[in-house]
Amino acid sequence: MRRPVVAANWKMNKTVPEALDLTRDLLAQIQAYTAVERVICPAFVALTTVAPLAAAAGVGLGAQNMHWEKSGAYTGEVSPLMLAGLCQYVIVGHSERRQYFGETDETVNKKARAALLNGLTPIICVGEVLAENEAGRTAEVVIRQTRAAYAGLSAEEALKTIVAYEPVWAIGTGKAATPAGANAVIGLHIRGALSDLYSSTVADALRVQYGGSVTAANAADLMAQPDIDGALVGGASLKPAEFGAIVRAASARA
Ligand code: PGA
């Protein structure tokens, strides 16, 4: 039985005082659903402030990105050593990082490895862009991204990761993938790739979230799919009642 995991990706939103207020409001909505692994991912600058509240509520904390090196001359970057002890998760390979900040399959792999080496759980994002989807290349793209992200990771390490399937055309557009469509990509292609890389046991044990325009209205249908183990939520994670409803929908899986 895979424990559902729902993560809030706030992206580049909220000042530190606003993050504190939003955390309080979100926690009030999600604290009760202990069967669900809940994670809040604010901006780097808010992590220290939010950490004690999340910890007291039994809710996980994550960063939205990091560098793979421990330290060095990388102006503006944040290292896994800085995050370890401050948070427990890190999103790697989000499509916005791939699209706007030069993230590649190779850097996603480096970041996933660095996260694991430093005791952080990477939430590894994969997903096709609209043109790839329309060209019928979804399988090829998510398989390539999955294989690349896990290169060099042992089965034991892979089991400590979470995958987020986020079709890029569904992110922030209000057009979520259909529950059956997302389930098929995850079940056939992402778990398929993991099964080829490791074993069907590993592929079945690993948790895979869906992300892309998840709302209170579509969460129950998405969470009812057998291969969708939770959600990576952007816009709706800034709205406490709505995020609460998404976590509640995930709790129905547990
Ligand atoms: P969205 O973003 O929920 O606003 O579509 C999801 C994500 O980018 O993780």
Short mmCIF file of C-alpha atoms and ligand atoms in Angstrom, two decimals:
data_model
loop_
_atom_site.label_atom_id
_atom_site.label_comp_id
_atom_site.label_asym_id
_atom_site.label_seq_id
_atom_site.Cartn_x
_atom_site.Cartn_y
_atom_site.Cartn_z
CA MET A 1 0.00 0.00 0.00
CA ARG A 2 1.51 3.32 -1.08
CA ARG A 3 0.93 6.19 1.33
CA PRO A 4 -0.61 9.14 -0.53
CA VAL A 5 1.61 12.21 -0.72
CA VAL A 6 0.38 15.70 -1.52
CA ALA A 7 2.79 18.59 -1.91
CA ALA A 8 2.15 22.32 -2.13
CA ASN A 9 4.42 24.06 -4.63
CA TRP A 10 4.07 27.75 -3.92
CA LYS A 11 6.49 28.69 -6.71
CA MET A 12 7.69 32.33 -6.56
CA ASN A 13 4.85 33.55 -4.38
CA LYS A 14 4.53 35.03 -0.87
CA THR A 15 6.85 37.21 1.17
CA VAL A 16 8.14 35.74 4.42
CA PRO A 17 5.36 37.27 6.58
CA GLU A 18 2.78 36.14 4.01
CA ALA A 19 4.29 32.66 3.97
CA LEU A 20 3.89 32.46 7.73
CA ASP A 21 0.21 33.40 7.50
CA LEU A 22 -0.42 31.01 4.63
CA THR A 23 1.30 28.17 6.47
CA ARG A 24 -0.93 28.69 9.51
CA ASP A 25 -4.03 28.71 7.32
CA LEU A 26 -2.96 25.65 5.32
CA LEU A 27 -2.03 23.69 8.43
CA ALA A 28 -5.45 24.36 9.93
CA GLN A 29 -6.95 22.74 6.82
CA ILE A 30 -4.62 19.76 6.43
CA GLN A 31 -3.43 18.90 9.92
CA ALA A 32 -6.13 16.30 10.55
CA TYR A 33 -5.38 14.13 7.51
CA THR A 34 -2.49 12.21 8.98
CA ALA A 35 -2.90 9.26 6.61
CA VAL A 36 -1.61 11.55 3.87
CA GLU A 37 2.02 12.62 3.73
CA ARG A 38 1.69 16.40 3.41
CA VAL A 39 4.49 18.67 2.23
CA ILE A 40 4.73 22.45 1.91
CA CYS A 41 7.31 23.91 -0.48
CA PRO A 42 7.72 27.67 0.05
CA ALA A 43 10.47 29.85 -1.39
CA PHE A 44 13.96 29.33 0.09
CA VAL A 45 13.77 32.54 2.11
CA ALA A 46 10.68 31.35 4.00
CA LEU A 47 11.95 27.86 4.90
CA THR A 48 13.50 28.82 8.25
CA THR A 49 10.41 30.72 9.34
CA VAL A 50 7.93 28.05 8.30
CA ALA A 51 9.95 25.04 9.53
CA PRO A 52 8.93 25.01 13.22
CA LEU A 53 5.23 25.32 12.40
CA ALA A 54 5.32 22.53 9.85
CA ALA A 55 7.30 20.29 12.21
CA ALA A 56 4.89 20.90 15.09
CA ALA A 57 1.99 19.93 12.81
CA GLY A 58 3.68 16.78 11.51
CA VAL A 59 3.78 18.25 8.02
CA GLY A 60 6.84 17.99 5.79
CA LEU A 61 8.76 20.89 4.35
CA GLY A 62 10.43 21.04 0.95
CA ALA A 63 12.52 23.33 -1.22
CA GLN A 64 11.60 23.98 -4.84
CA ASN A 65 15.10 23.51 -6.25
CA MET A 66 18.74 23.25 -5.22
CA HIS A 67 22.25 22.91 -6.65
CA TRP A 68 23.95 19.50 -6.60
CA GLU A 69 27.32 20.65 -5.20
CA LYS A 70 27.90 20.82 -1.45
CA SER A 71 29.43 24.30 -1.57
CA GLY A 72 31.52 26.50 -3.81
CA ALA A 73 31.59 29.42 -6.18
CA TYR A 74 28.01 29.18 -7.46
CA THR A 75 26.60 32.63 -6.82
CA GLY A 76 22.93 32.60 -6.03
CA GLU A 77 22.62 28.84 -5.58
CA VAL A 78 21.53 26.82 -2.54
CA SER A 79 23.22 23.54 -1.69
CA PRO A 80 21.86 20.24 -0.37
CA LEU A 81 23.92 20.73 2.80
CA MET A 82 22.09 23.98 3.46
CA LEU A 83 18.73 22.29 3.02
CA ALA A 84 19.46 19.14 5.01
CA GLY A 85 18.27 19.75 8.55
CA LEU A 86 16.04 22.59 7.40
CA CYS A 87 13.64 20.62 5.23
CA GLN A 88 13.06 17.01 4.20
CA TYR A 89 12.07 17.22 0.52
CA VAL A 90 13.23 19.00 -2.60
CA ILE A 91 11.45 19.35 -5.94
CA VAL A 92 13.86 18.63 -8.78
CA GLY A 93 13.35 19.02 -12.52
CA HIS A 94 10.17 21.04 -12.35
CA SER A 95 9.17 21.97 -15.89
CA GLU A 96 9.52 25.67 -15.08
CA ARG A 97 13.16 25.01 -14.17
CA ARG A 98 13.62 22.98 -17.36
CA GLN A 99 11.90 25.64 -19.46
CA TYR A 100 13.28 28.89 -18.01
CA PHE A 101 16.47 27.99 -16.15
CA GLY A 102 18.27 25.49 -18.32
CA GLU A 103 17.55 22.38 -16.24
CA THR A 104 18.44 19.27 -18.24
CA ASP A 105 17.93 15.54 -17.77
CA GLU A 106 21.55 15.43 -16.63
CA THR A 107 21.23 18.15 -13.98
CA VAL A 108 17.99 16.59 -12.74
CA ASN A 109 19.92 13.36 -12.20
CA LYS A 110 22.73 15.17 -10.38
CA LYS A 111 20.23 16.92 -8.13
CA ALA A 112 18.30 13.71 -7.39
CA ARG A 113 21.53 11.97 -6.40
CA ALA A 114 22.71 14.91 -4.29
CA ALA A 115 19.35 15.05 -2.52
CA LEU A 116 19.54 11.37 -1.59
CA LEU A 117 23.15 11.65 -0.44
CA ASN A 118 22.07 14.40 1.92
CA GLY A 119 19.00 12.66 3.29
CA LEU A 120 16.48 14.70 1.31
CA THR A 121 13.57 13.13 -0.55
CA PRO A 122 13.61 14.31 -4.15
CA ILE A 123 10.27 14.90 -5.84
CA ILE A 124 11.36 14.27 -9.42
CA CYS A 125 9.21 15.98 -12.05
CA VAL A 126 8.69 14.59 -15.53
CA GLY A 127 6.21 15.51 -18.23
CA GLU A 128 5.79 16.32 -21.88
CA VAL A 129 5.15 19.76 -23.39
CA LEU A 130 2.08 20.43 -25.54
CA ALA A 131 3.84 19.92 -28.89
CA GLU A 132 5.20 16.57 -27.72
CA ASN A 133 1.78 15.56 -26.48
CA GLU A 134 0.14 16.53 -29.76
CA ALA A 135 2.81 14.70 -31.74
CA GLY A 136 2.08 11.49 -29.82
CA ARG A 137 5.48 11.59 -28.13
CA THR A 138 4.34 11.53 -24.48
CA ALA A 139 5.58 8.00 -23.80
CA GLU A 140 8.97 8.62 -25.37
CA VAL A 141 9.50 11.85 -23.40
CA VAL A 142 8.46 10.62 -19.96
CA ILE A 143 10.41 7.38 -20.40
CA ARG A 144 13.53 9.32 -21.41
CA GLN A 145 13.17 11.75 -18.50
CA THR A 146 12.52 8.95 -16.01
CA ARG A 147 15.47 6.83 -17.16
CA ALA A 148 17.79 9.85 -17.09
CA ALA A 149 16.66 10.99 -13.64
CA TYR A 150 17.35 7.56 -12.12
CA ALA A 151 20.68 6.90 -13.83
CA GLY A 152 23.13 5.53 -11.29
CA LEU A 153 20.58 5.26 -8.48
CA SER A 154 20.29 1.91 -6.72
CA ALA A 155 16.90 0.32 -6.15
CA GLU A 156 17.21 1.19 -2.47
CA GLU A 157 17.79 4.85 -3.38
CA ALA A 158 15.02 4.87 -5.98
CA LEU A 159 12.56 3.70 -3.33
CA LYS A 160 13.29 6.87 -1.35
CA THR A 161 12.18 9.13 -4.20
CA ILE A 162 8.82 10.43 -5.34
CA VAL A 163 7.94 11.07 -8.98
CA ALA A 164 5.59 13.82 -10.10
CA TYR A 165 4.04 13.38 -13.52
CA GLU A 166 3.29 16.90 -14.66
CA PRO A 167 2.21 17.28 -18.27
CA VAL A 168 3.52 20.77 -19.01
CA TRP A 169 0.39 21.76 -20.96
CA ALA A 170 -1.66 21.15 -17.81
CA ILE A 171 0.40 23.32 -15.47
CA GLY A 172 -1.28 26.58 -14.52
CA THR A 173 -3.63 26.35 -17.49
CA GLY A 174 -6.78 25.12 -15.80
CA LYS A 175 -6.71 22.16 -18.20
CA ALA A 176 -5.80 19.13 -16.12
CA ALA A 177 -5.09 15.82 -17.79
CA THR A 178 -8.01 13.43 -17.67
CA PRO A 179 -7.75 11.09 -14.68
CA ALA A 180 -7.63 8.04 -16.96
CA GLY A 181 -5.06 9.68 -19.24
CA ALA A 182 -2.74 10.63 -16.37
CA ASN A 183 -3.18 7.19 -14.83
CA ALA A 184 -2.18 5.53 -18.11
CA VAL A 185 0.98 7.60 -18.52
CA ILE A 186 1.99 6.87 -14.93
CA GLY A 187 1.06 3.20 -14.95
CA LEU A 188 2.34 2.26 -18.38
CA HIS A 189 5.23 4.57 -19.07
CA ILE A 190 6.62 5.89 -15.77
CA ARG A 191 6.16 2.68 -13.77
CA GLY A 192 7.08 0.80 -16.93
CA ALA A 193 10.40 2.63 -17.16
CA LEU A 194 11.05 2.07 -13.45
CA SER A 195 10.22 -1.59 -13.85
CA ASP A 196 12.74 -1.88 -16.70
CA LEU A 197 15.37 -0.03 -14.68
CA TYR A 198 14.77 -1.94 -11.43
CA SER A 199 11.95 -4.43 -11.04
CA SER A 200 8.18 -4.51 -10.99
CA THR A 201 8.39 -4.61 -7.19
CA VAL A 202 10.25 -1.29 -7.11
CA ALA A 203 7.97 0.22 -9.77
CA ASP A 204 4.92 -0.80 -7.75
CA ALA A 205 6.29 0.50 -4.47
CA LEU A 206 7.38 3.94 -5.69
CA ARG A 207 4.94 6.78 -5.29
CA VAL A 208 3.94 8.84 -8.31
CA GLN A 209 2.01 12.08 -7.99
CA TYR A 210 0.02 13.83 -10.66
CA GLY A 211 0.47 17.60 -11.09
CA GLY A 212 -1.09 20.17 -13.39
CA SER A 213 -4.22 22.18 -12.56
CA VAL A 214 -5.24 19.97 -9.65
CA THR A 215 -8.22 21.60 -7.91
CA ALA A 216 -10.78 20.75 -5.25
CA ALA A 217 -13.12 19.89 -8.12
CA ASN A 218 -10.96 17.30 -9.91
CA ALA A 219 -8.88 15.91 -7.03
CA ALA A 220 -11.25 13.10 -6.06
CA ASP A 221 -11.39 11.71 -9.60
CA LEU A 222 -7.62 11.94 -9.98
CA MET A 223 -6.97 10.31 -6.59
CA ALA A 224 -9.39 7.48 -7.38
CA GLN A 225 -7.02 6.27 -10.12
CA PRO A 226 -4.99 3.23 -9.12
CA ASP A 227 -1.59 4.58 -10.20
CA ILE A 228 -1.94 8.17 -8.91
CA ASP A 229 -0.59 8.35 -5.36
CA GLY A 230 -1.13 12.01 -4.66
CA ALA A 231 -0.63 15.42 -6.16
CA LEU A 232 1.89 18.19 -6.68
CA VAL A 233 -0.25 21.30 -6.44
CA GLY A 234 0.67 24.78 -7.62
CA GLY A 235 -2.04 27.45 -7.83
CA ALA A 236 -4.53 25.66 -5.58
CA SER A 237 -1.92 25.28 -2.83
CA LEU A 238 -2.12 29.03 -2.22
CA LYS A 239 -5.80 28.65 -1.27
CA PRO A 240 -6.15 26.96 2.12
CA ALA A 241 -9.68 25.59 1.81
CA GLU A 242 -9.03 24.31 -1.70
CA PHE A 243 -5.74 22.68 -0.74
CA GLY A 244 -7.50 21.17 2.26
CA ALA A 245 -10.07 19.61 -0.06
CA ILE A 246 -7.30 18.13 -2.23
CA VAL A 247 -5.59 16.57 0.80
CA ARG A 248 -8.97 15.24 1.97
CA ALA A 249 -9.50 13.64 -1.47
CA ALA A 250 -6.08 11.98 -1.16
CA SER A 251 -6.95 10.69 2.30
CA ALA A 252 -9.76 8.68 0.76
CA ARG A 253 -7.05 6.58 -0.93
CA ALA A 254 -5.31 5.74 2.33
P1 PGA B 1 -0.61 24.10 -11.04
O1 PGA B 1 0.96 23.83 -10.92
O2 PGA B 1 -1.27 23.27 -9.98
O3 PGA B 1 -0.75 25.59 -10.78
O4 PGA B 1 -1.03 23.71 -12.41
C1 PGA B 1 1.44 22.54 -10.65
C2 PGA B 1 2.94 22.56 -10.61
O5 PGA B 1 3.57 23.28 -11.38
O6 PGA B 1 3.54 21.84 -9.79
#
